Short mmCIF file of N, CA and C in Angstrom, two decimals:
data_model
loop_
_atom_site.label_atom_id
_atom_site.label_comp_id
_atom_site.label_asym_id
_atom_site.label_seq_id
_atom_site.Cartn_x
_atom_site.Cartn_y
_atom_site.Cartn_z
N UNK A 20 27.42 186.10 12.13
CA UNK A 20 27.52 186.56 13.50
C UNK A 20 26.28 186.20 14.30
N UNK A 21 25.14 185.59 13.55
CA UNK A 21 24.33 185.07 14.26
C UNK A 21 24.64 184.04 15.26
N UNK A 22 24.21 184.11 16.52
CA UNK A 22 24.75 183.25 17.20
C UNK A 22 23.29 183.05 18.30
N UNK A 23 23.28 181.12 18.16
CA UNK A 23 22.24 180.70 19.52
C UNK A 23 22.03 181.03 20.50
N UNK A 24 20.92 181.82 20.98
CA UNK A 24 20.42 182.75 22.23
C UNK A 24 19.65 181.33 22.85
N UNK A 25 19.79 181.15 23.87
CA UNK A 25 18.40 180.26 24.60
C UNK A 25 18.31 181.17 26.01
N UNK A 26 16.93 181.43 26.35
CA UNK A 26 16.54 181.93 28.02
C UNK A 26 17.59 181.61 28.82
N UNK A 27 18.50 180.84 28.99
CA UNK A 27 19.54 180.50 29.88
C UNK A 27 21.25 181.37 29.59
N UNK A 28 20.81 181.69 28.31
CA UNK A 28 22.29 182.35 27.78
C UNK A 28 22.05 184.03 27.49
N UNK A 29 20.75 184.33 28.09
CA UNK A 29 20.08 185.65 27.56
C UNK A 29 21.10 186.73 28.49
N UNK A 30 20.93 186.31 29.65
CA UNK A 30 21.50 187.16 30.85
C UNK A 30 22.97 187.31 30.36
N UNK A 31 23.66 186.72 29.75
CA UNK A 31 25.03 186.91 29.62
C UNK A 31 25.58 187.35 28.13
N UNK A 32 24.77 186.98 27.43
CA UNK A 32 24.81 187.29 25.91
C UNK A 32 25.27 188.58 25.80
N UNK A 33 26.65 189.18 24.85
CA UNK A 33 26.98 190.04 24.32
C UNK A 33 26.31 190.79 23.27
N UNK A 34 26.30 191.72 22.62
CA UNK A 34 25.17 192.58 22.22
C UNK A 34 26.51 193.04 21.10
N UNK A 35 26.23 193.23 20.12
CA UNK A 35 26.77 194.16 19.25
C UNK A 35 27.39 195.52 19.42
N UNK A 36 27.98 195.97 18.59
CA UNK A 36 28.24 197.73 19.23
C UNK A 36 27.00 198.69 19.04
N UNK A 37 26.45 198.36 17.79
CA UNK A 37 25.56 199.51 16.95
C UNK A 37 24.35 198.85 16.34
N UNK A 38 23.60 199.59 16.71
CA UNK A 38 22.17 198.60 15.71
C UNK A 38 22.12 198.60 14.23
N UNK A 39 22.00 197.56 13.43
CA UNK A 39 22.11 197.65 12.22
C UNK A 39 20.81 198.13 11.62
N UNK A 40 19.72 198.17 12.37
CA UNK A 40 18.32 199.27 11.77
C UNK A 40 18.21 198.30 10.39
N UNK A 41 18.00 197.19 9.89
CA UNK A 41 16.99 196.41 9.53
C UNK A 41 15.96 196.15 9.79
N UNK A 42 15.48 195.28 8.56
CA UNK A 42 13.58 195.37 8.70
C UNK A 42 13.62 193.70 9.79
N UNK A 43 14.41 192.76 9.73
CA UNK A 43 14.49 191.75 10.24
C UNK A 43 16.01 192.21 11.36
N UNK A 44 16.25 192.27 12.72
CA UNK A 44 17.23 192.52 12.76
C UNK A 44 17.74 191.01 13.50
N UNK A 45 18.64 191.15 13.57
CA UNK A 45 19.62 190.02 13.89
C UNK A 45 19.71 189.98 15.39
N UNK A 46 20.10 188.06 15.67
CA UNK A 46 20.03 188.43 17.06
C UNK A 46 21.01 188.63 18.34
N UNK A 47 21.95 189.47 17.89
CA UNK A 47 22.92 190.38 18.67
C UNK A 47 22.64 191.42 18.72
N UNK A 48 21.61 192.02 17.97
CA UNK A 48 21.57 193.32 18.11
C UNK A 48 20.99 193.76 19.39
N UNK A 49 21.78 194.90 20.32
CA UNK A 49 21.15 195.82 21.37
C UNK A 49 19.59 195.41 21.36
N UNK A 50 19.03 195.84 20.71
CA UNK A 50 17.71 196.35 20.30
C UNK A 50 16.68 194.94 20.96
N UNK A 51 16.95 194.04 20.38
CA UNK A 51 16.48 192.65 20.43
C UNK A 51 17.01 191.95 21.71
N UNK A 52 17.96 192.11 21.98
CA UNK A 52 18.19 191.88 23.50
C UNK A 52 17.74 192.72 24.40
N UNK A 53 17.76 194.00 24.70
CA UNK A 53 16.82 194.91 25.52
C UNK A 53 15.16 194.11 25.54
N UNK A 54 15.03 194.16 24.26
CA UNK A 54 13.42 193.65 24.29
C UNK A 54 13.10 192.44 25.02
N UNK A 55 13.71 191.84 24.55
CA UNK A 55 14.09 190.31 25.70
C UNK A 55 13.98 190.01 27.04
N UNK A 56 14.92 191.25 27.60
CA UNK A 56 15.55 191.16 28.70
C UNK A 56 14.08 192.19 29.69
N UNK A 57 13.78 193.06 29.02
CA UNK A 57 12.77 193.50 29.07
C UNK A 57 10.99 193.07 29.78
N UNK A 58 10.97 192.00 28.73
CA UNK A 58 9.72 191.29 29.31
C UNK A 58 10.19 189.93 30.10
N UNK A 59 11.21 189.40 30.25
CA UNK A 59 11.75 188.06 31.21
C UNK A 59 12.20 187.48 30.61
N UNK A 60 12.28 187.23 29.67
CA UNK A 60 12.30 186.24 28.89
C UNK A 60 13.49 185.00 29.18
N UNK A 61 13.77 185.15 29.99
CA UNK A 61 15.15 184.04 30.88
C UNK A 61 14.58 183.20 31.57
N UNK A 62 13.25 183.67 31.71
CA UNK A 62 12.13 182.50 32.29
C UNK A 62 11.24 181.84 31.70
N UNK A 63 11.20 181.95 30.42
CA UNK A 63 10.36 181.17 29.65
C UNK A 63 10.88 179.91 29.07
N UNK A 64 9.74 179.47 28.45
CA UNK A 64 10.31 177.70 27.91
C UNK A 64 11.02 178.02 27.01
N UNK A 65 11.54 176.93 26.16
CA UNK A 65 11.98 176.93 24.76
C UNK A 65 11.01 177.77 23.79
N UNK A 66 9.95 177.03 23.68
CA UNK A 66 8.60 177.70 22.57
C UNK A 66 8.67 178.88 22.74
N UNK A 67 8.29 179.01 24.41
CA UNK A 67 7.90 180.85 24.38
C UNK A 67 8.84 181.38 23.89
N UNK A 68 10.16 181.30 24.55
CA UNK A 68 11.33 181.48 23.64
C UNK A 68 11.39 182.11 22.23
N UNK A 69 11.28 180.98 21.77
CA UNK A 69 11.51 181.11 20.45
C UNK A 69 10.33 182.20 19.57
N UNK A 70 9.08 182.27 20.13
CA UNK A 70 7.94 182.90 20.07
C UNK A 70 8.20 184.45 19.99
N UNK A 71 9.09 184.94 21.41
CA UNK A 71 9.27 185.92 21.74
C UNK A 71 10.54 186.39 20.90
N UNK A 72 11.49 185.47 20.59
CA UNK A 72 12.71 186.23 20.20
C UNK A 72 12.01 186.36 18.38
N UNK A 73 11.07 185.95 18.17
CA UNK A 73 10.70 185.84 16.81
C UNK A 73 9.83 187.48 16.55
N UNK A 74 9.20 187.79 17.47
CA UNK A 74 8.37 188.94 18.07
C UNK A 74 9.45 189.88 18.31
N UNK A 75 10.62 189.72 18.65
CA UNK A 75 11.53 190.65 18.89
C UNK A 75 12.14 191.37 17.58
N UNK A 76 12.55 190.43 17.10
CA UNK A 76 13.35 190.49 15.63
C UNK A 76 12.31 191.20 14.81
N UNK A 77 11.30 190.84 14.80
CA UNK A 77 10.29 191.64 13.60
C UNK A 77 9.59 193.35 14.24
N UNK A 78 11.06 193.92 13.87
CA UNK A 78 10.41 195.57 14.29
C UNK A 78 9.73 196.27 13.14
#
């Protein structure tokens, strides 16, 4: 169910129902998209991108 997020697909991206509360969580989860959406992240490059959604995932 992992599925490719890029800054351009952030704003529209569907979210899971329920957080699965892993140590790595996945990136549909609520949790990781809030965080995202949170600091801008629809405006950053690829790198930062990838930087940030990497920073996201590791709660």
């Amino acid at each position: 169910m992992s599925k490719k997020i890029t800054p351009t697909t952030l704003h529209t991206a569907k979210s899971k129902k329920k957080c699965c509360r892993k140590s790595i969580r996945c990136t549909s989860c609520p949790v990781v998209l809030h965080r995202l959406r949170k600091i801008d992240a629809d405006e950053f490059t690829n790198k930062q991108f990838s930087k940030a959604l990497k920073k996201a995932r590791a709660a």
